[in-house]
Amino acid sequence: MVAANSERMVHRQIERRGVRDPRVLAAMRKVEREAFLPEAMREFAYEDTALPIEEGQTMSQPFIVARMAEAARISSGDRVLEVGAGSGYAAAVLGELAARVYAIERHAALAALAQSRLRSLGYRNVDVRVGDGTLGWPEAAPFDAIIASAGGPRVPEALRRQLATGGRLIMPVGDTRNRQRLLRIMRTGEESFQQETLEEVMFVPLIGAEGWDADGGDRGPPRRGDLPPSAPRSLPMMIAEVTQALPDLRDPAFADFFDRFGDRRVVLLGEASHGTSEFYRARAAITRRLIERHGFGIVAVEADWPDAAALDRYVRQLPASDGNRQVFRRFPTWMWRNREVDAFLRWMRDYNAPYLEEKKIGFYGLDIYSLSDSIEAVLGYLERSDPEAARIARERYGCLTPWQRDPSVYGRAVLSQRYRECEAAVVATLTDLLSRRLTYAAEDNERFFDAVQNARLVASAERYYRIMYYGGAEGWNLRDRHMFDTLVRLLEHRGPGSKAVVWAHNSHIGDARFTDLGRMRDELNLGQLCRERFGDQAATIGFGTHAGTVAAAQDWGEPMEVMEVRPSRHDSIERQFHDGGVGRGALLLNGITGKLREHLQAERLERFIGVIYRPETELQSHYANVELSGQFDAYVWFDRTTAVSPLPASPTSDGPDTWPFGV
């Protein structure tokens, strides 16, 4: 497993980004990253990100380790100095490439831990000591290569002097603590050096006598040639210049910006979390505008079909189909049972009131989770329409009975091969329904469509929960394909010229081809599939925030909490908007040009919070690299946001829960 993970990491994260040196690639494959991580972080060892380690420090992203090693052009007989040993991981990689490695670390506990790990793994050619890395290791000089794993305001003079003639020094240098250029400096003579800039980077600050001080100050004047002659306009400044300010959410003019998408067939509205009030209210305002002025008739959301169908009957003023069954009773209840959604549903109901049935706006669920409810819906429809067919369907669905209430356990049936019988049975029920389309649809086309969709969902869910047992991208892909297929069938069902608004998480509606989800994990998503199917007739609109509160749980199935959202990371997309002073605004991404487009085509971290939020491992759990300009057509920004207001999730003592019909 370790070898497979390592091979995957090297191929996807390193080779694909242009590292070609075969010795560097071999070293990256060989060194086991998890061996240098704290126990709690080992599950993230082969993720494409920097990781926290002991003493509040970080382990560099694998690509950066490989990129710097390749830039240093290390030969097998070289002596190498590493400044900032950290966990010892990069020193081990260098130990695979060089004859001797000298690594300096200013934290004594980290240095001891790194030396212990390296010794236990057999690296006898790597020495670690405690010291000020900006002063180098004079008694071991000169060095054929020096690599600094932290960024300073200038290249320390001590490191220049310890470089052998012909030696290469690789170091991030910048005029701020979190924005640098990666430099390669070659010593060409006693007093002569050649310098080239490799790329823009973001490293932790280099603390020391010739670096930054611990309080953030610069310890001395810059050396000529170390910094750019003048600072260009920053990315936050460029973003602020072109982002259109938006009025308050209660102002009807808030939706004016989104009129430009009124001619699209599908408009997909995202969210950076499943528990943020501003995202729900903004999507409601935009959707109202698209319905009222541009003829959109479908609201399709990242929710279970049977529960959303109950809400659809409410907004279209139809009687409840199954009595007082509580809807959205499954975790996470607050995602749709909240006051923001309730207000939008009431608006839809009022809007629909004067229209004939075929002109009313529908509310539909796209998701795949509701196995039990969908089985009940299919059987309920058949009991009313064709009792004999219901009897047969009940027998066929019997194989799923033990797992209906906890379908994730269904994957274990794979081990006994019983799933093959279930797969055939659930598909047979769907086939029977479709074969009798004309007979059933003539009686009640809407109820027939609902029954067929539930049967499709059972078939998809059977596969989904079976695949989920093994993990990987296939389960995600099946879920998003199901959502896409459901959307397409809704458009077909509502007829030519029908138009849909989709509410789903950014991870579903932002084109996966421009994110780590697609490039590194082979995942596709709803936004990508819509672009491939509808082309320019699909618009994807993402949402983001810097900080505030969010409704979320600490783990699956645990109670909802109102949690503080940490301020966005300095190297994230969100921080660029925050640093630009954008309070509330929208950026049209497919219209940007020049330097701003170049910046937004570069990879940066973006935050994804679902129904679970783990602030203590936020980087590993909630951030992924994206190219914002390709991911979305527009991006909506709220600098500070608040948690949704959940409705009660269970019946009160006064009677049954009949939301939304009885509230």
XYZ file of C-alpha atoms in Angstrom:
663
model
C 0.000 0.000 0.000
C 2.819 2.425 0.919
C 4.599 1.778 -2.397
C 1.367 2.298 -4.336
C 0.625 5.560 -2.509
C 4.174 6.760 -3.096
C 4.029 5.894 -6.799
C 0.701 7.679 -7.148
C 2.059 10.753 -5.356
C 5.134 10.939 -7.583
C 3.205 10.442 -10.813
C 0.342 12.839 -10.115
C 1.841 15.495 -7.877
C 5.431 15.673 -9.088
C 5.960 14.314 -12.620
C 2.809 15.949 -13.957
C 4.082 19.314 -12.720
C 7.323 19.034 -14.625
C 9.937 17.418 -12.355
C 11.918 15.123 -14.669
C 15.204 14.206 -12.909
C 15.037 10.377 -12.615
C 17.207 10.335 -9.482
C 14.923 12.828 -7.725
C 11.813 10.883 -8.732
C 13.365 7.639 -7.482
C 14.256 9.257 -4.145
C 10.717 10.599 -3.733
C 9.327 7.120 -4.397
C 11.664 5.480 -1.907
C 11.353 7.773 1.122
C 8.208 6.962 3.106
C 6.661 10.304 4.034
C 4.490 8.922 6.827
C 7.608 7.792 8.736
C 8.372 11.473 9.421
C 4.899 12.519 10.555
C 3.123 12.507 13.913
C 0.714 9.596 14.275
C -2.359 11.833 13.841
C -1.137 13.103 10.470
C -0.032 9.846 8.854
C -3.320 9.247 7.062
C -2.624 12.450 5.112
C 0.980 11.529 4.249
C 0.507 11.356 0.483
C -1.841 14.316 0.129
C -0.687 17.162 -2.100
C -0.126 19.615 0.723
C 2.192 20.769 3.483
C 1.430 19.090 6.819
C 1.739 20.207 10.457
C 4.430 18.544 12.540
C 5.732 18.907 16.070
C 6.692 22.282 17.624
C 4.098 24.101 15.499
C 6.163 23.648 12.326
C 5.265 22.188 8.911
C 6.519 19.532 6.516
C 6.810 20.855 2.969
C 4.525 19.752 0.140
C 6.091 16.779 -1.732
C 6.278 18.710 -5.005
C 8.260 21.524 -3.374
C 10.756 19.058 -1.879
C 11.253 17.479 -5.313
C 11.349 20.836 -7.128
C 14.094 22.232 -4.898
C 16.122 19.021 -5.022
C 15.985 19.030 -8.814
C 16.874 22.737 -8.969
C 19.970 22.072 -6.828
C 21.302 19.575 -9.448
C 22.735 17.246 -6.803
C 25.278 14.618 -7.808
C 26.026 11.430 -5.934
C 29.350 12.747 -4.603
C 28.022 16.130 -3.400
C 28.052 17.564 0.085
C 24.732 19.306 0.835
C 23.598 21.717 3.541
C 19.896 21.832 4.420
C 18.630 24.836 6.386
C 15.482 23.910 8.307
C 15.572 20.150 8.908
C 12.080 20.029 10.409
C 10.819 16.456 10.473
C 13.857 15.091 8.598
C 11.808 14.137 5.505
C 13.599 16.415 3.026
C 16.967 15.464 4.563
C 16.163 11.804 3.846
C 15.379 12.639 0.221
C 18.656 14.552 -0.043
C 20.417 11.628 1.626
C 19.296 9.439 -1.280
C 20.905 11.868 -3.742
C 24.132 13.097 -2.107
C 27.218 11.648 -0.448
C 26.768 13.696 2.736
C 23.959 15.876 4.120
C 24.255 18.399 6.943
C 20.889 19.588 8.273
C 20.356 22.450 10.729
C 17.214 22.912 12.832
C 16.632 25.692 15.376
C 14.120 23.676 17.464
C 16.044 21.237 19.666
C 13.121 18.824 20.042
C 12.612 18.674 16.272
C 16.311 18.167 15.622
C 16.463 15.252 18.048
C 13.342 13.692 16.564
C 14.620 14.087 12.997
C 18.008 12.553 13.858
C 16.305 9.620 15.600
C 14.040 8.937 12.629
C 16.894 9.161 10.146
C 19.092 6.828 12.165
C 16.302 4.273 12.597
C 15.739 4.293 8.822
C 19.441 3.731 8.122
C 20.525 7.185 6.910
C 24.112 7.210 8.166
C 25.114 9.959 5.723
C 22.822 12.596 7.279
C 23.818 14.651 10.327
C 21.395 16.946 12.165
C 22.328 19.623 14.660
C 20.622 22.426 16.549
C 21.565 25.917 15.447
C 20.809 29.121 13.552
C 20.395 28.060 9.945
C 21.123 31.557 8.607
C 24.715 31.133 9.846
C 25.211 27.803 8.117
C 27.638 25.086 9.251
C 31.093 26.697 8.797
C 33.193 23.754 9.959
C 31.603 21.463 7.353
C 31.843 23.971 4.467
C 32.220 24.325 1.531
C 29.014 22.768 0.169
C 28.188 21.742 -3.373
C 24.532 22.591 -2.736
C 22.600 24.476 -0.072
C 18.811 24.233 0.232
C 16.872 26.516 2.575
C 13.396 25.236 3.480
C 12.239 28.618 4.808
C 12.029 32.104 3.310
C 14.117 35.094 4.342
C 14.268 38.783 3.437
C 17.615 38.176 1.712
C 20.151 35.401 1.103
C 22.325 35.251 4.249
C 25.902 36.263 3.571
C 27.131 33.266 5.621
C 25.411 30.864 3.215
C 26.927 32.567 0.188
C 30.396 32.224 1.690
C 29.923 28.521 2.505
C 28.991 27.672 -1.088
C 31.748 25.976 -3.095
C 32.732 27.423 -6.451
C 30.254 25.933 -8.888
C 27.855 25.253 -6.012
C 24.099 25.960 -6.153
C 22.038 27.637 -3.438
C 18.233 27.257 -3.565
C 16.253 29.588 -1.327
C 12.950 31.478 -1.152
C 13.494 35.229 -0.741
C 10.874 37.932 -0.345
C 10.105 41.307 1.158
C 7.299 39.857 3.286
C 7.206 36.792 5.512
C 4.731 34.883 3.317
C 5.463 35.947 -0.268
C 8.758 34.978 -1.908
C 10.548 34.163 -5.116
C 12.436 30.867 -5.280
C 16.009 31.763 -6.240
C 18.873 29.669 -7.576
C 22.283 31.245 -6.936
C 25.440 29.725 -8.409
C 28.890 30.694 -7.180
C 31.040 31.299 -10.255
C 34.172 32.623 -8.526
C 35.617 33.926 -5.279
C 33.422 37.037 -5.350
C 31.061 36.332 -8.250
C 27.581 34.815 -8.252
C 24.862 34.227 -10.830
C 21.241 34.483 -9.761
C 18.000 33.374 -11.419
C 14.373 33.396 -10.301
C 12.617 30.043 -10.627
C 9.045 30.836 -9.524
C 6.846 32.522 -6.937
C 6.440 30.506 -3.727
C 5.128 30.727 -0.157
C 7.315 29.362 2.647
C 7.390 29.713 6.414
C 9.768 32.488 7.569
C 13.467 31.788 8.110
C 14.229 32.863 11.680
C 17.797 33.786 12.583
C 20.564 36.362 12.790
C 20.490 36.944 8.998
C 16.791 36.277 8.539
C 13.557 37.359 10.187
C 13.377 37.781 13.935
C 10.887 35.754 15.935
C 8.559 38.776 16.275
C 8.313 39.301 12.527
C 10.930 42.022 12.038
C 13.704 42.127 9.435
C 17.174 41.957 10.971
C 18.938 44.080 8.410
C 18.937 45.904 5.066
C 18.375 43.899 1.886
C 21.369 42.885 -0.173
C 21.340 44.262 -3.702
C 19.836 41.742 -6.125
C 17.995 39.764 -3.476
C 14.612 41.443 -4.007
C 12.602 42.725 -6.977
C 13.463 46.349 -7.846
C 9.806 47.359 -7.357
C 6.727 45.536 -6.143
C 4.011 45.088 -8.781
C 0.337 45.404 -7.938
C -0.574 42.577 -5.611
C -3.202 39.973 -6.403
C -5.525 41.259 -3.635
C -5.326 44.752 -5.161
C -6.178 43.434 -8.631
C -9.094 41.396 -7.268
C -10.484 44.410 -5.416
C -10.321 46.539 -8.567
C -12.511 44.232 -10.686
C -14.841 42.696 -8.081
C -18.307 44.256 -8.248
C -19.608 45.273 -4.844
C -22.990 43.761 -3.990
C -25.695 45.449 -1.897
C -27.281 43.937 1.184
C -28.979 40.567 0.686
C -32.344 42.154 1.515
C -31.958 44.653 -1.334
C -33.594 43.452 -4.604
C -30.599 44.953 -6.432
C -28.410 42.201 -4.945
C -29.507 39.939 -7.824
C -28.774 42.464 -10.621
C -25.279 41.062 -11.224
C -26.752 37.641 -12.019
C -29.119 38.789 -14.779
C -26.231 38.105 -17.171
C -26.834 34.362 -16.628
C -30.540 34.525 -17.380
C -30.183 33.052 -20.877
C -28.435 29.873 -19.651
C -30.117 26.452 -19.566
C -28.537 25.538 -16.233
C -27.187 27.854 -13.529
C -25.313 26.056 -10.740
C -25.011 27.938 -7.436
C -22.404 26.666 -4.994
C -21.543 27.114 -1.335
C -18.291 26.815 0.583
C -20.074 25.091 3.470
C -23.385 23.322 4.111
C -24.125 25.492 7.142
C -23.722 29.170 6.191
C -26.731 31.487 6.218
C -25.398 33.979 3.664
C -24.892 31.260 1.037
C -28.476 30.007 1.387
C -29.959 33.511 1.362
C -27.847 34.586 -1.615
C -28.858 31.514 -3.602
C -32.491 32.208 -2.746
C -32.212 35.827 -3.959
C -30.488 34.801 -7.203
C -32.984 31.985 -7.804
C -35.959 34.307 -7.269
C -34.540 36.627 -9.922
C -33.951 33.793 -12.399
C -37.504 32.527 -11.862
C -39.255 35.887 -11.994
C -37.425 37.465 -14.916
C -35.820 34.654 -16.887
C -38.257 31.747 -16.921
C -36.437 29.173 -14.778
C -38.853 26.459 -13.670
C -36.708 23.870 -11.856
C -34.910 24.243 -8.530
C -32.725 21.129 -8.124
C -30.771 20.757 -4.899
C -28.159 18.509 -3.278
C -30.816 16.684 -1.272
C -32.511 13.301 -1.196
C -35.207 12.838 -3.830
C -38.050 11.514 -1.576
C -37.680 14.281 1.030
C -37.352 16.980 -1.626
C -40.455 15.517 -3.319
C -42.433 16.243 -0.143
C -41.251 19.862 -0.269
C -42.099 19.978 -3.972
C -45.690 19.010 -3.174
C -45.770 21.801 -0.605
C -44.520 24.542 -2.953
C -46.883 23.376 -5.711
C -49.787 23.261 -3.240
C -50.412 19.541 -3.608
C -51.503 17.348 -0.685
C -48.811 15.452 1.256
C -48.406 12.043 -0.394
C -47.481 10.002 2.681
C -49.206 11.502 5.660
C -47.094 13.247 8.279
C -43.750 11.516 7.676
C -40.954 13.723 8.931
C -38.746 14.908 6.077
C -34.986 15.385 6.266
C -34.809 13.349 9.476
C -31.440 11.845 8.506
C -28.140 13.482 9.492
C -27.436 16.296 8.697
C -30.906 17.607 9.440
C -29.902 21.300 9.485
C -28.721 21.258 5.879
C -32.294 21.629 4.576
C -34.366 21.947 7.769
C -33.373 25.550 8.434
C -35.109 28.912 8.504
C -33.351 30.132 5.371
C -34.723 27.241 3.278
C -38.109 27.520 4.971
C -38.407 31.185 3.921
C -37.510 30.322 0.319
C -40.037 27.457 0.186
C -42.768 29.779 1.421
C -41.864 32.277 -1.280
C -42.045 29.504 -3.916
C -45.470 28.433 -2.645
C -46.802 32.004 -2.820
C -45.259 32.527 -6.265
C -46.846 29.319 -7.598
C -50.331 30.084 -6.233
C -51.837 31.837 -9.316
C -50.372 29.451 -11.923
C -51.747 26.312 -13.511
C -49.979 23.087 -12.536
C -47.768 22.892 -15.637
C -46.433 26.414 -15.001
C -45.545 25.961 -11.351
C -41.930 25.953 -10.202
C -40.734 22.577 -8.919
C -38.323 21.733 -6.097
C -36.349 18.503 -6.618
C -33.591 16.486 -4.930
C -30.603 15.223 -6.893
C -28.788 13.087 -4.329
C -28.400 9.363 -3.795
C -28.474 8.592 -0.081
C -32.157 7.819 0.609
C -32.244 4.087 -0.122
C -34.935 3.222 2.415
C -37.248 6.139 1.583
C -36.945 5.465 -2.142
C -37.874 1.795 -1.722
C -40.913 2.854 0.300
C -41.893 5.386 -2.373
C -41.684 2.836 -5.207
C -43.705 0.256 -3.281
C -46.247 2.864 -2.231
C -46.802 3.955 -5.824
C -47.172 0.375 -7.052
C -49.559 -0.538 -4.236
C -51.902 2.164 -5.527
C -51.329 1.587 -9.243
C -50.599 -2.128 -9.649
C -50.767 -4.332 -6.520
C -49.387 -7.400 -8.300
C -46.357 -5.438 -9.498
C -45.946 -4.180 -5.923
C -45.836 -7.761 -4.610
C -43.095 -8.697 -7.084
C -41.109 -5.529 -6.352
C -41.313 -6.170 -2.612
C -39.792 -9.632 -3.116
C -37.035 -8.228 -5.294
C -36.171 -5.492 -2.791
C -36.114 -8.087 -0.017
C -32.409 -8.669 -0.503
C -31.786 -5.084 0.628
C -34.026 -5.285 3.692
C -31.287 -5.945 6.284
C -29.420 -2.823 5.172
C -32.148 -0.295 4.369
C -31.734 1.667 7.607
C -27.931 1.511 7.566
C -27.082 1.069 3.884
C -23.365 1.745 4.320
C -23.173 -1.761 5.833
C -24.399 -3.163 2.519
C -20.885 -3.127 1.117
C -20.033 -6.103 3.308
C -22.404 -8.254 1.248
C -19.791 -8.060 -1.489
C -17.762 -10.573 0.449
C -20.515 -13.181 0.118
C -21.380 -12.269 -3.496
C -25.033 -11.723 -2.476
C -24.890 -8.258 -3.991
C -25.092 -9.766 -7.499
C -28.610 -10.983 -6.782
C -29.597 -7.594 -5.368
C -28.153 -5.700 -8.312
C -30.192 -7.769 -10.767
C -33.340 -7.454 -8.649
C -33.339 -3.686 -8.263
C -32.595 -3.194 -11.963
C -35.466 -5.567 -12.843
C -37.914 -3.444 -10.848
C -36.780 -0.300 -12.674
C -37.045 -2.095 -16.032
C -40.588 -3.234 -15.248
C -41.636 0.288 -14.347
C -40.229 1.695 -17.569
C -41.776 -1.065 -19.675
C -45.213 -0.027 -18.384
C -44.579 3.687 -18.896
C -47.615 4.328 -21.114
C -50.058 2.585 -18.784
C -48.820 4.154 -15.553
C -48.121 7.643 -16.946
C -51.610 7.905 -18.387
C -53.032 7.638 -14.870
C -50.759 10.222 -13.201
C -47.625 11.326 -15.030
C -46.124 13.236 -12.081
C -46.494 10.323 -9.647
C -45.153 7.926 -12.268
C -42.086 10.140 -12.847
C -41.518 10.260 -9.084
C -41.752 6.462 -8.811
C -39.341 5.912 -11.701
C -36.846 8.349 -10.220
C -37.022 6.561 -6.874
C -36.439 3.228 -8.625
C -33.419 4.710 -10.400
C -32.168 5.970 -7.056
C -32.457 2.508 -5.478
C -30.413 1.054 -8.337
C -27.779 3.786 -8.048
C -27.693 3.592 -4.252
C -27.192 -0.190 -4.380
C -24.075 0.367 -6.462
C -22.969 3.400 -4.445
C -23.014 1.686 -1.057
C -21.346 -1.407 -2.516
C -18.563 0.706 -4.043
C -18.240 2.813 -0.887
C -17.041 -0.291 0.967
C -13.791 -0.074 -1.003
C -13.480 3.723 -1.084
C -11.730 5.656 -3.862
C -13.039 7.934 -6.591
C -15.629 5.568 -8.052
C -18.203 6.172 -5.313
C -17.911 9.944 -5.660
C -18.162 9.688 -9.439
C -21.234 7.459 -9.294
C -22.945 9.921 -6.950
C -22.247 12.951 -9.160
C -23.222 11.089 -12.325
C -26.502 10.185 -10.627
C -27.088 13.850 -9.759
C -26.306 14.870 -13.340
C -28.539 12.174 -14.842
C -31.375 13.247 -12.532
C -30.949 16.872 -13.617
C -31.049 15.905 -17.305
C -34.212 13.828 -16.776
C -35.867 16.724 -14.971
C -35.135 19.029 -17.900
C -36.499 16.447 -20.318
C -39.565 15.837 -18.147
C -40.377 19.555 -17.955
C -40.102 19.818 -21.725
C -38.252 21.896 -24.379
C -37.050 25.258 -23.157
C -37.025 24.213 -19.502
C -34.306 25.818 -17.363
C -32.870 24.760 -14.014
C -31.158 26.344 -11.025
C -28.968 23.924 -9.044
C -27.974 24.359 -5.397
C -24.987 22.216 -4.407
C -21.623 22.460 -2.676
C -18.672 24.082 -4.469
C -17.040 20.642 -4.597
C -19.918 19.440 -6.796
C -20.546 22.460 -9.025
C -16.997 23.771 -9.573
C -15.469 22.015 -12.595
C -13.386 19.142 -11.152
C -10.897 19.333 -14.024
C -9.515 22.505 -12.439
C -9.128 21.087 -8.939
C -7.081 18.456 -7.141
C -10.262 16.371 -6.978
C -10.051 15.777 -10.704
C -6.346 16.049 -11.435
C -5.010 14.061 -8.508
C -7.913 11.772 -7.548
C -9.591 11.042 -10.906
C -12.857 12.493 -9.636
C -15.412 14.195 -11.859
C -18.387 16.227 -10.701
C -21.739 17.744 -11.572
C -20.280 21.041 -12.783
C -17.862 19.313 -15.160
C -20.608 17.071 -16.565
C -22.917 20.064 -17.088
C -20.202 21.963 -18.964
C -19.500 18.924 -21.125
C -23.197 18.443 -21.900
C -24.484 22.024 -22.128
C -21.330 23.997 -23.018
C -21.854 27.758 -22.711
C -25.460 27.133 -21.680
C -24.220 26.108 -18.217
C -22.927 28.627 -15.668
C -21.094 27.645 -12.463
C -21.041 30.199 -9.631
C -18.917 29.538 -6.553
C -19.134 31.104 -3.095
C -16.483 31.848 -0.488
C -15.825 33.429 2.913
C -12.888 34.416 5.106
C -14.224 33.790 8.631
C -17.315 33.749 10.841
C -19.493 30.918 12.157
C -20.868 27.745 10.576
C -23.384 25.066 11.526
C -21.515 21.741 11.404
C -20.678 18.595 13.354
C -17.290 17.333 14.479
C -17.948 13.894 13.012
C -20.609 12.057 11.020
C -23.788 11.544 13.008
C -22.758 13.814 15.880
C -24.849 16.794 17.054
C -24.760 20.066 15.183
C -22.702 22.869 16.710
C -22.292 26.517 15.813
C -18.539 26.580 15.253
C -16.055 29.376 14.640
C -14.595 29.323 11.129
C -10.888 29.977 11.280
C -9.581 32.929 9.248
C -8.518 31.721 5.810
C -4.917 30.667 5.240
C -2.447 33.191 3.877
C -1.855 31.028 0.778
C -5.538 30.559 -0.067
C -7.883 32.089 -2.636
C -10.025 33.321 0.221
C -7.184 35.324 1.763
C -6.630 37.190 -1.522
C -10.225 38.469 -1.417
C -9.960 39.290 2.277
C -6.651 41.134 1.892
C -8.168 43.104 -0.983
C -10.730 44.523 1.430
C -13.703 43.008 -0.408
C -16.614 42.834 2.031
C -19.381 41.492 -0.201
C -18.985 41.197 -3.958
C -18.983 39.123 -7.140
C -16.164 38.530 -9.618
C -16.932 37.531 -13.208
C -14.138 35.045 -13.877
C -14.724 34.321 -17.553
C -14.203 37.999 -18.333
C -10.834 38.624 -16.692
C -7.649 39.174 -18.712
C -3.971 39.963 -18.348
C -2.027 39.514 -15.117
C -5.112 38.859 -13.027
C -6.079 35.951 -15.269
C -2.542 34.564 -15.025
C -2.679 34.756 -11.224
C -6.078 33.078 -11.000
C -4.990 30.329 -13.383
C -2.216 29.454 -10.924
C -2.966 26.832 -8.278
C -4.017 28.100 -4.872
C -5.720 26.550 -1.904
C -9.497 26.815 -1.562
C -11.498 25.886 1.528
C -14.272 23.261 1.424
C -16.409 22.772 4.559
C -19.212 20.222 4.311
C -21.422 19.092 7.191
C -18.316 18.182 9.199
C -15.767 20.799 10.257
C -12.442 19.922 11.889
C -10.557 23.162 12.589
C -7.624 21.326 14.210
C -6.755 19.613 10.893
C -8.231 22.293 8.636
C -5.437 22.272 6.055
C -5.618 18.521 5.496
C -9.380 18.141 5.943
C -10.780 21.205 4.220
C -8.349 22.701 1.697
C -7.514 21.610 -1.850
C -5.640 23.227 -4.732
C -7.758 24.801 -7.460
C -7.482 27.043 -10.512
C -10.266 29.485 -9.697
C -10.611 30.942 -13.206
C -11.375 27.515 -14.675
C -13.337 26.142 -11.744
C -16.165 28.719 -11.873
C -17.669 31.283 -14.244
C -18.207 33.683 -11.333
C -17.303 33.822 -7.646
C -19.442 35.391 -4.909
C -17.665 36.642 -1.801
C -18.798 37.335 1.775
C -15.896 38.297 4.029
C -17.677 37.311 7.247
C -20.567 34.865 7.434
C -22.912 33.359 10.031
C -24.362 29.915 10.709
C -27.765 28.850 9.409
C -30.672 28.774 11.861
C -31.888 25.161 12.127
C -35.531 24.218 12.563
C -36.433 21.579 15.178
C -35.327 18.171 13.883
C -37.896 16.054 15.714
C -41.598 16.205 16.582
C -42.663 18.345 19.516
C -44.671 17.095 22.442
C -47.697 18.896 21.021
C -48.006 16.596 18.021
C -46.335 15.169 14.926
C -43.747 17.038 12.909
C -45.454 18.071 9.659
C -42.914 20.574 8.279
C -43.372 22.279 5.936
C -47.093 21.561 5.602
C -47.995 22.152 9.222
C -45.625 24.952 10.246
